[in-house]
């Protein structure tokens, strides 16, 4: 049997197919919007050690005016917008490396914990650890760069009980004494002192004080970096000849406080000392080409710093998936 199919009928058939199938008719289901994000952890190898970076969530500071000082406000805003960043809201990350050196599991800094002083996006470190398959009870050491609210806030939970029941806590004595001093409860530092006491006093019996230059854990050396706080410390982490510097709060922003490293930051205890410390240590890190792990840089905060004129530039390390 033969069929006469006209050009007009073929066009009509094609139009029908296009409407019913090619353009999303009943033959094809529409993909739903998922509304989910990737887990907030990243893992890489350092020598013989395994490093897992977990996030406590983003920390918004709001407009830069009054927080980043010593440079005209419009210049600060331009620095942000030129780097495709919101000039009306400076947003920091909170990146904590967990180093497994085969003998100990070491966590650096603990985020905001239960405090919502900087909004609802913080306080997810425990969730990030669970997503990464790390149990709080397996942490052997918690290393604190300093006692500010966003670095020691996750030592205890809402019930004031330690979240890392088997861990010793490492911090400088000067920072511990400064931020737990009840005499400062009547000062502008009141909220920071309350939060420090809430988190540090319940673990006082397991705190170990550290000193400049000391290798207080295998492959972890303290380097004094005063100014941001009196006892602020950064750490050189080493395994099998490979190293990175955990910067803590040596520099909060990968643009503002690197391009203009002598710009002052209002949360520094001694802003001028902090700026001097920042320039000195970043000069050394850049000269030695030491990789850095920064607590507040864009996720996951691992990369390199190079000298550029009177300032520095940050180059993020590609996020390699293989281990």
JSON list of N, CA and C in Angstrom, two decimals, residues 29-91:
[
{"chain": "A", "resi": 29, "resn": "UNK", "atom": "N", "xyz": [9.24, 15.02, 31.03]},
{"chain": "A", "resi": 29, "resn": "UNK", "atom": "CA", "xyz": [8.97, 15.61, 32.34]},
{"chain": "A", "resi": 29, "resn": "UNK", "atom": "C", "xyz": [9.90, 16.80, 32.56]},
{"chain": "A", "resi": 30, "resn": "UNK", "atom": "N", "xyz": [9.43, 17.83, 33.21]},
{"chain": "A", "resi": 30, "resn": "UNK", "atom": "CA", "xyz": [10.26, 18.98, 33.56]},
{"chain": "A", "resi": 30, "resn": "UNK", "atom": "C", "xyz": [11.10, 18.65, 34.79]},
{"chain": "A", "resi": 31, "resn": "UNK", "atom": "N", "xyz": [12.40, 19.00, 34.76]},
{"chain": "A", "resi": 31, "resn": "UNK", "atom": "CA", "xyz": [13.27, 18.74, 35.91]},
{"chain": "A", "resi": 31, "resn": "UNK", "atom": "C", "xyz": [12.92, 19.69, 37.04]},
{"chain": "A", "resi": 32, "resn": "UNK", "atom": "N", "xyz": [12.73, 19.16, 38.25]},
{"chain": "A", "resi": 32, "resn": "UNK", "atom": "CA", "xyz": [12.39, 20.03, 39.38]},
{"chain": "A", "resi": 32, "resn": "UNK", "atom": "C", "xyz": [13.60, 20.82, 39.84]},
{"chain": "A", "resi": 33, "resn": "UNK", "atom": "N", "xyz": [13.38, 21.97, 40.41]},
{"chain": "A", "resi": 33, "resn": "UNK", "atom": "CA", "xyz": [14.45, 22.73, 41.05]},
{"chain": "A", "resi": 33, "resn": "UNK", "atom": "C", "xyz": [14.79, 22.05, 42.36]},
{"chain": "A", "resi": 34, "resn": "UNK", "atom": "N", "xyz": [16.08, 21.82, 42.60]},
{"chain": "A", "resi": 34, "resn": "UNK", "atom": "CA", "xyz": [16.50, 21.03, 43.75]},
{"chain": "A", "resi": 34, "resn": "UNK", "atom": "C", "xyz": [16.57, 21.83, 45.04]},
{"chain": "A", "resi": 35, "resn": "UNK", "atom": "N", "xyz": [17.02, 23.08, 44.96]},
{"chain": "A", "resi": 35, "resn": "UNK", "atom": "CA", "xyz": [17.05, 23.92, 46.16]},
{"chain": "A", "resi": 35, "resn": "UNK", "atom": "C", "xyz": [18.04, 23.48, 47.21]},
{"chain": "A", "resi": 36, "resn": "UNK", "atom": "N", "xyz": [19.06, 22.72, 46.82]},
{"chain": "A", "resi": 36, "resn": "UNK", "atom": "CA", "xyz": [20.08, 22.27, 47.76]},
{"chain": "A", "resi": 36, "resn": "UNK", "atom": "C", "xyz": [21.46, 22.70, 47.29]},
{"chain": "A", "resi": 37, "resn": "UNK", "atom": "N", "xyz": [22.44, 22.65, 48.19]},
{"chain": "A", "resi": 37, "resn": "UNK", "atom": "CA", "xyz": [23.79, 23.06, 47.89]},
{"chain": "A", "resi": 37, "resn": "UNK", "atom": "C", "xyz": [24.75, 21.93, 48.26]},
{"chain": "A", "resi": 38, "resn": "UNK", "atom": "N", "xyz": [25.97, 22.01, 47.75]},
{"chain": "A", "resi": 38, "resn": "UNK", "atom": "CA", "xyz": [26.97, 21.01, 48.10]},
{"chain": "A", "resi": 38, "resn": "UNK", "atom": "C", "xyz": [27.33, 21.11, 49.58]},
{"chain": "A", "resi": 39, "resn": "UNK", "atom": "N", "xyz": [27.75, 20.00, 50.20]},
{"chain": "A", "resi": 39, "resn": "UNK", "atom": "CA", "xyz": [28.20, 20.06, 51.59]},
{"chain": "A", "resi": 39, "resn": "UNK", "atom": "C", "xyz": [29.34, 21.04, 51.76]},
{"chain": "A", "resi": 40, "resn": "UNK", "atom": "N", "xyz": [29.46, 21.62, 52.94]},
{"chain": "A", "resi": 40, "resn": "UNK", "atom": "CA", "xyz": [30.40, 22.72, 53.20]},
{"chain": "A", "resi": 40, "resn": "UNK", "atom": "C", "xyz": [31.71, 22.18, 53.76]},
{"chain": "A", "resi": 41, "resn": "UNK", "atom": "N", "xyz": [32.36, 21.27, 53.01]},
{"chain": "A", "resi": 41, "resn": "UNK", "atom": "CA", "xyz": [33.67, 20.78, 53.41]},
{"chain": "A", "resi": 41, "resn": "UNK", "atom": "C", "xyz": [34.49, 20.48, 52.15]},
{"chain": "A", "resi": 42, "resn": "UNK", "atom": "N", "xyz": [35.84, 20.51, 52.34]},
{"chain": "A", "resi": 42, "resn": "UNK", "atom": "CA", "xyz": [36.75, 20.25, 51.24]},
{"chain": "A", "resi": 42, "resn": "UNK", "atom": "C", "xyz": [37.98, 19.54, 51.80]},
{"chain": "A", "resi": 43, "resn": "UNK", "atom": "N", "xyz": [38.48, 18.54, 51.06]},
{"chain": "A", "resi": 43, "resn": "UNK", "atom": "CA", "xyz": [39.57, 17.70, 51.58]},
{"chain": "A", "resi": 43, "resn": "UNK", "atom": "C", "xyz": [40.75, 17.70, 50.61]},
{"chain": "A", "resi": 44, "resn": "UNK", "atom": "N", "xyz": [41.97, 17.78, 51.18]},
{"chain": "A", "resi": 44, "resn": "UNK", "atom": "CA", "xyz": [43.17, 17.69, 50.35]},
{"chain": "A", "resi": 44, "resn": "UNK", "atom": "C", "xyz": [44.30, 17.05, 51.15]},
{"chain": "A", "resi": 45, "resn": "UNK", "atom": "N", "xyz": [45.39, 16.72, 50.45]},
{"chain": "A", "resi": 45, "resn": "UNK", "atom": "CA", "xyz": [46.53, 16.03, 51.06]},
{"chain": "A", "resi": 45, "resn": "UNK", "atom": "C", "xyz": [47.66, 17.02, 51.30]},
{"chain": "A", "resi": 46, "resn": "UNK", "atom": "N", "xyz": [48.30, 16.92, 52.46]},
{"chain": "A", "resi": 46, "resn": "UNK", "atom": "CA", "xyz": [49.50, 17.70, 52.79]},
{"chain": "A", "resi": 46, "resn": "UNK", "atom": "C", "xyz": [50.56, 16.73, 53.26]},
{"chain": "A", "resi": 47, "resn": "UNK", "atom": "N", "xyz": [51.52, 16.40, 52.37]},
{"chain": "A", "resi": 47, "resn": "UNK", "atom": "CA", "xyz": [52.52, 15.41, 52.74]},
{"chain": "A", "resi": 47, "resn": "UNK", "atom": "C", "xyz": [51.87, 14.08, 53.07]},
{"chain": "A", "resi": 48, "resn": "UNK", "atom": "N", "xyz": [52.07, 13.61, 54.31]},
{"chain": "A", "resi": 48, "resn": "UNK", "atom": "CA", "xyz": [51.44, 12.37, 54.76]},
{"chain": "A", "resi": 48, "resn": "UNK", "atom": "C", "xyz": [50.13, 12.62, 55.50]},
{"chain": "A", "resi": 49, "resn": "UNK", "atom": "N", "xyz": [49.76, 13.87, 55.63]},
{"chain": "A", "resi": 49, "resn": "UNK", "atom": "CA", "xyz": [48.55, 14.22, 56.38]},
{"chain": "A", "resi": 49, "resn": "UNK", "atom": "C", "xyz": [47.36, 14.45, 55.44]},
{"chain": "A", "resi": 50, "resn": "UNK", "atom": "N", "xyz": [46.17, 14.28, 56.00]},
{"chain": "A", "resi": 50, "resn": "UNK", "atom": "CA", "xyz": [44.94, 14.60, 55.29]},
{"chain": "A", "resi": 50, "resn": "UNK", "atom": "C", "xyz": [44.30, 15.81, 55.96]},
{"chain": "A", "resi": 51, "resn": "UNK", "atom": "N", "xyz": [43.96, 16.80, 55.16]},
{"chain": "A", "resi": 51, "resn": "UNK", "atom": "CA", "xyz": [43.38, 18.04, 55.68]},
{"chain": "A", "resi": 51, "resn": "UNK", "atom": "C", "xyz": [41.94, 18.16, 55.18]},
{"chain": "A", "resi": 52, "resn": "UNK", "atom": "N", "xyz": [41.02, 18.35, 56.10]},
{"chain": "A", "resi": 52, "resn": "UNK", "atom": "CA", "xyz": [39.62, 18.58, 55.76]},
{"chain": "A", "resi": 52, "resn": "UNK", "atom": "C", "xyz": [39.25, 19.98, 56.23]},
{"chain": "A", "resi": 53, "resn": "UNK", "atom": "N", "xyz": [38.83, 20.82, 55.31]},
{"chain": "A", "resi": 53, "resn": "UNK", "atom": "CA", "xyz": [38.39, 22.17, 55.66]},
{"chain": "A", "resi": 53, "resn": "UNK", "atom": "C", "xyz": [36.88, 22.14, 55.86]},
{"chain": "A", "resi": 54, "resn": "UNK", "atom": "N", "xyz": [36.42, 22.61, 57.02]},
{"chain": "A", "resi": 54, "resn": "UNK", "atom": "CA", "xyz": [34.99, 22.68, 57.31]},
{"chain": "A", "resi": 54, "resn": "UNK", "atom": "C", "xyz": [34.60, 24.14, 57.55]},
{"chain": "A", "resi": 55, "resn": "UNK", "atom": "N", "xyz": [33.38, 24.49, 57.17]},
{"chain": "A", "resi": 55, "resn": "UNK", "atom": "CA", "xyz": [32.95, 25.88, 57.29]},
{"chain": "A", "resi": 55, "resn": "UNK", "atom": "C", "xyz": [31.99, 26.06, 58.45]},
{"chain": "A", "resi": 56, "resn": "UNK", "atom": "N", "xyz": [32.11, 27.22, 59.09]},
{"chain": "A", "resi": 56, "resn": "UNK", "atom": "CA", "xyz": [31.12, 27.64, 60.08]},
{"chain": "A", "resi": 56, "resn": "UNK", "atom": "C", "xyz": [30.07, 28.55, 59.46]},
{"chain": "A", "resi": 57, "resn": "UNK", "atom": "N", "xyz": [30.15, 28.74, 58.14]},
{"chain": "A", "resi": 57, "resn": "UNK", "atom": "CA", "xyz": [29.19, 29.60, 57.44]},
{"chain": "A", "resi": 57, "resn": "UNK", "atom": "C", "xyz": [29.74, 30.99, 57.21]},
{"chain": "A", "resi": 58, "resn": "UNK", "atom": "N", "xyz": [29.05, 31.74, 56.37]},
{"chain": "A", "resi": 58, "resn": "UNK", "atom": "CA", "xyz": [29.49, 33.09, 56.05]},
{"chain": "A", "resi": 58, "resn": "UNK", "atom": "C", "xyz": [29.21, 34.05, 57.20]},
{"chain": "A", "resi": 59, "resn": "UNK", "atom": "N", "xyz": [30.07, 35.07, 57.29]},
{"chain": "A", "resi": 59, "resn": "UNK", "atom": "CA", "xyz": [29.98, 36.06, 58.36]},
{"chain": "A", "resi": 59, "resn": "UNK", "atom": "C", "xyz": [29.92, 37.45, 57.73]},
{"chain": "A", "resi": 60, "resn": "UNK", "atom": "N", "xyz": [28.73, 38.05, 57.62]},
{"chain": "A", "resi": 60, "resn": "UNK", "atom": "CA", "xyz": [28.61, 39.37, 57.01]},
{"chain": "A", "resi": 60, "resn": "UNK", "atom": "C", "xyz": [28.94, 40.49, 58.00]},
{"chain": "A", "resi": 61, "resn": "UNK", "atom": "N", "xyz": [29.79, 41.41, 57.57]},
{"chain": "A", "resi": 61, "resn": "UNK", "atom": "CA", "xyz": [30.19, 42.54, 58.42]},
{"chain": "A", "resi": 61, "resn": "UNK", "atom": "C", "xyz": [29.38, 43.79, 58.12]},
{"chain": "A", "resi": 62, "resn": "UNK", "atom": "N", "xyz": [28.64, 43.80, 56.99]},
{"chain": "A", "resi": 62, "resn": "UNK", "atom": "CA", "xyz": [27.91, 45.01, 56.60]},
{"chain": "A", "resi": 62, "resn": "UNK", "atom": "C", "xyz": [28.79, 45.95, 55.81]},
{"chain": "A", "resi": 63, "resn": "UNK", "atom": "N", "xyz": [28.41, 47.23, 55.71]},
{"chain": "A", "resi": 63, "resn": "UNK", "atom": "CA", "xyz": [29.19, 48.21, 54.94]},
{"chain": "A", "resi": 63, "resn": "UNK", "atom": "C", "xyz": [30.61, 48.34, 55.48]},
{"chain": "A", "resi": 64, "resn": "UNK", "atom": "N", "xyz": [31.58, 48.57, 54.59]},
{"chain": "A", "resi": 64, "resn": "UNK", "atom": "CA", "xyz": [32.98, 48.64, 55.04]},
{"chain": "A", "resi": 64, "resn": "UNK", "atom": "C", "xyz": [33.30, 49.88, 55.84]},
{"chain": "A", "resi": 65, "resn": "UNK", "atom": "N", "xyz": [32.51, 50.95, 55.70]},
{"chain": "A", "resi": 65, "resn": "UNK", "atom": "CA", "xyz": [32.80, 52.20, 56.39]},
{"chain": "A", "resi": 65, "resn": "UNK", "atom": "C", "xyz": [32.81, 51.99, 57.90]},
{"chain": "A", "resi": 66, "resn": "UNK", "atom": "N", "xyz": [33.89, 52.45, 58.54]},
{"chain": "A", "resi": 66, "resn": "UNK", "atom": "CA", "xyz": [34.02, 52.32, 59.99]},
{"chain": "A", "resi": 66, "resn": "UNK", "atom": "C", "xyz": [34.66, 51.02, 60.43]},
{"chain": "A", "resi": 67, "resn": "UNK", "atom": "N", "xyz": [34.71, 50.02, 59.53]},
{"chain": "A", "resi": 67, "resn": "UNK", "atom": "CA", "xyz": [35.36, 48.74, 59.84]},
{"chain": "A", "resi": 67, "resn": "UNK", "atom": "C", "xyz": [36.75, 48.67, 59.23]},
{"chain": "A", "resi": 68, "resn": "UNK", "atom": "N", "xyz": [36.87, 49.08, 57.98]},
{"chain": "A", "resi": 68, "resn": "UNK", "atom": "CA", "xyz": [38.17, 49.15, 57.31]},
{"chain": "A", "resi": 68, "resn": "UNK", "atom": "C", "xyz": [38.53, 50.63, 57.19]},
{"chain": "A", "resi": 69, "resn": "UNK", "atom": "N", "xyz": [39.53, 51.04, 57.95]},
{"chain": "A", "resi": 69, "resn": "UNK", "atom": "CA", "xyz": [39.81, 52.48, 58.09]},
{"chain": "A", "resi": 69, "resn": "UNK", "atom": "C", "xyz": [41.26, 52.78, 57.70]},
{"chain": "A", "resi": 70, "resn": "UNK", "atom": "N", "xyz": [41.50, 54.09, 57.44]},
{"chain": "A", "resi": 70, "resn": "UNK", "atom": "CA", "xyz": [42.83, 54.53, 57.04]},
{"chain": "A", "resi": 70, "resn": "UNK", "atom": "C", "xyz": [42.94, 54.75, 55.55]},
{"chain": "A", "resi": 71, "resn": "UNK", "atom": "N", "xyz": [41.90, 54.37, 54.81]},
{"chain": "A", "resi": 71, "resn": "UNK", "atom": "CA", "xyz": [41.81, 54.58, 53.36]},
{"chain": "A", "resi": 71, "resn": "UNK", "atom": "C", "xyz": [40.46, 55.23, 53.11]},
{"chain": "A", "resi": 72, "resn": "UNK", "atom": "N", "xyz": [40.36, 56.23, 52.22]},
{"chain": "A", "resi": 72, "resn": "UNK", "atom": "CA", "xyz": [39.07, 56.88, 51.96]},
{"chain": "A", "resi": 72, "resn": "UNK", "atom": "C", "xyz": [37.97, 55.87, 51.65]},
{"chain": "A", "resi": 73, "resn": "UNK", "atom": "N", "xyz": [36.78, 56.13, 52.18]},
{"chain": "A", "resi": 73, "resn": "UNK", "atom": "CA", "xyz": [35.67, 55.19, 52.03]},
{"chain": "A", "resi": 73, "resn": "UNK", "atom": "C", "xyz": [35.37, 54.87, 50.58]},
{"chain": "A", "resi": 74, "resn": "UNK", "atom": "N", "xyz": [35.39, 55.87, 49.70]},
{"chain": "A", "resi": 74, "resn": "UNK", "atom": "CA", "xyz": [35.08, 55.63, 48.29]},
{"chain": "A", "resi": 74, "resn": "UNK", "atom": "C", "xyz": [36.14, 54.75, 47.63]},
{"chain": "A", "resi": 75, "resn": "UNK", "atom": "N", "xyz": [37.39, 54.88, 48.08]},
{"chain": "A", "resi": 75, "resn": "UNK", "atom": "CA", "xyz": [38.45, 54.01, 47.54]},
{"chain": "A", "resi": 75, "resn": "UNK", "atom": "C", "xyz": [38.23, 52.57, 47.97]},
{"chain": "A", "resi": 76, "resn": "UNK", "atom": "N", "xyz": [37.81, 52.39, 49.22]},
{"chain": "A", "resi": 76, "resn": "UNK", "atom": "CA", "xyz": [37.51, 51.04, 49.70]},
{"chain": "A", "resi": 76, "resn": "UNK", "atom": "C", "xyz": [36.37, 50.43, 48.90]},
{"chain": "A", "resi": 77, "resn": "UNK", "atom": "N", "xyz": [35.31, 51.20, 48.69]},
{"chain": "A", "resi": 77, "resn": "UNK", "atom": "CA", "xyz": [34.17, 50.70, 47.91]},
{"chain": "A", "resi": 77, "resn": "UNK", "atom": "C", "xyz": [34.59, 50.34, 46.48]},
{"chain": "A", "resi": 78, "resn": "UNK", "atom": "N", "xyz": [35.46, 51.15, 45.89]},
{"chain": "A", "resi": 78, "resn": "UNK", "atom": "CA", "xyz": [35.93, 50.87, 44.54]},
{"chain": "A", "resi": 78, "resn": "UNK", "atom": "C", "xyz": [36.77, 49.60, 44.50]},
{"chain": "A", "resi": 79, "resn": "UNK", "atom": "N", "xyz": [37.61, 49.40, 45.53]},
{"chain": "A", "resi": 79, "resn": "UNK", "atom": "CA", "xyz": [38.40, 48.17, 45.60]},
{"chain": "A", "resi": 79, "resn": "UNK", "atom": "C", "xyz": [37.49, 46.94, 45.60]},
{"chain": "A", "resi": 80, "resn": "UNK", "atom": "N", "xyz": [36.39, 47.03, 46.30]},
{"chain": "A", "resi": 80, "resn": "UNK", "atom": "CA", "xyz": [35.44, 45.92, 46.35]},
{"chain": "A", "resi": 80, "resn": "UNK", "atom": "C", "xyz": [34.74, 45.73, 45.00]},
{"chain": "A", "resi": 81, "resn": "UNK", "atom": "N", "xyz": [34.18, 46.80, 44.48]},
{"chain": "A", "resi": 81, "resn": "UNK", "atom": "CA", "xyz": [33.42, 46.68, 43.23]},
{"chain": "A", "resi": 81, "resn": "UNK", "atom": "C", "xyz": [34.33, 46.29, 42.07]},
{"chain": "A", "resi": 82, "resn": "UNK", "atom": "N", "xyz": [35.58, 46.77, 42.05]},
{"chain": "A", "resi": 82, "resn": "UNK", "atom": "CA", "xyz": [36.51, 46.39, 40.99]},
{"chain": "A", "resi": 82, "resn": "UNK", "atom": "C", "xyz": [36.83, 44.90, 41.01]},
{"chain": "A", "resi": 83, "resn": "UNK", "atom": "N", "xyz": [36.63, 44.28, 42.17]},
{"chain": "A", "resi": 83, "resn": "UNK", "atom": "CA", "xyz": [36.86, 42.84, 42.31]},
{"chain": "A", "resi": 83, "resn": "UNK", "atom": "C", "xyz": [35.54, 42.06, 42.34]},
{"chain": "A", "resi": 84, "resn": "UNK", "atom": "N", "xyz": [34.46, 42.70, 41.82]},
{"chain": "A", "resi": 84, "resn": "UNK", "atom": "CA", "xyz": [33.15, 42.06, 41.70]},
{"chain": "A", "resi": 84, "resn": "UNK", "atom": "C", "xyz": [32.59, 41.64, 43.05]},
{"chain": "A", "resi": 85, "resn": "UNK", "atom": "N", "xyz": [32.88, 42.43, 44.08]},
{"chain": "A", "resi": 85, "resn": "UNK", "atom": "CA", "xyz": [32.37, 42.19, 45.42]},
{"chain": "A", "resi": 85, "resn": "UNK", "atom": "C", "xyz": [31.39, 43.29, 45.80]},
{"chain": "A", "resi": 86, "resn": "UNK", "atom": "N", "xyz": [30.45, 42.96, 46.64]},
{"chain": "A", "resi": 86, "resn": "UNK", "atom": "CA", "xyz": [29.41, 43.91, 47.06]},
{"chain": "A", "resi": 86, "resn": "UNK", "atom": "C", "xyz": [30.04, 45.04, 47.88]},
{"chain": "A", "resi": 87, "resn": "UNK", "atom": "N", "xyz": [29.97, 46.27, 47.42]},
{"chain": "A", "resi": 87, "resn": "UNK", "atom": "CA", "xyz": [30.58, 47.37, 48.18]},
{"chain": "A", "resi": 87, "resn": "UNK", "atom": "C", "xyz": [29.75, 47.79, 49.38]},
{"chain": "A", "resi": 88, "resn": "UNK", "atom": "N", "xyz": [28.56, 47.23, 49.54]},
{"chain": "A", "resi": 88, "resn": "UNK", "atom": "CA", "xyz": [27.69, 47.59, 50.65]},
{"chain": "A", "resi": 88, "resn": "UNK", "atom": "C", "xyz": [27.64, 46.54, 51.76]},
{"chain": "A", "resi": 89, "resn": "UNK", "atom": "N", "xyz": [28.30, 45.40, 51.54]},
{"chain": "A", "resi": 89, "resn": "UNK", "atom": "CA", "xyz": [28.28, 44.35, 52.55]},
{"chain": "A", "resi": 89, "resn": "UNK", "atom": "C", "xyz": [29.52, 43.48, 52.39]},
{"chain": "A", "resi": 90, "resn": "UNK", "atom": "N", "xyz": [30.47, 43.63, 53.30]},
{"chain": "A", "resi": 90, "resn": "UNK", "atom": "CA", "xyz": [31.68, 42.81, 53.29]},
{"chain": "A", "resi": 90, "resn": "UNK", "atom": "C", "xyz": [31.36, 41.48, 53.96]},
{"chain": "A", "resi": 91, "resn": "UNK", "atom": "N", "xyz": [31.48, 40.40, 53.19]},
{"chain": "A", "resi": 91, "resn": "UNK", "atom": "CA", "xyz": [31.15, 39.07, 53.70]},
{"chain": "A", "resi": 91, "resn": "UNK", "atom": "C", "xyz": [32.42, 38.24, 53.82]}
]
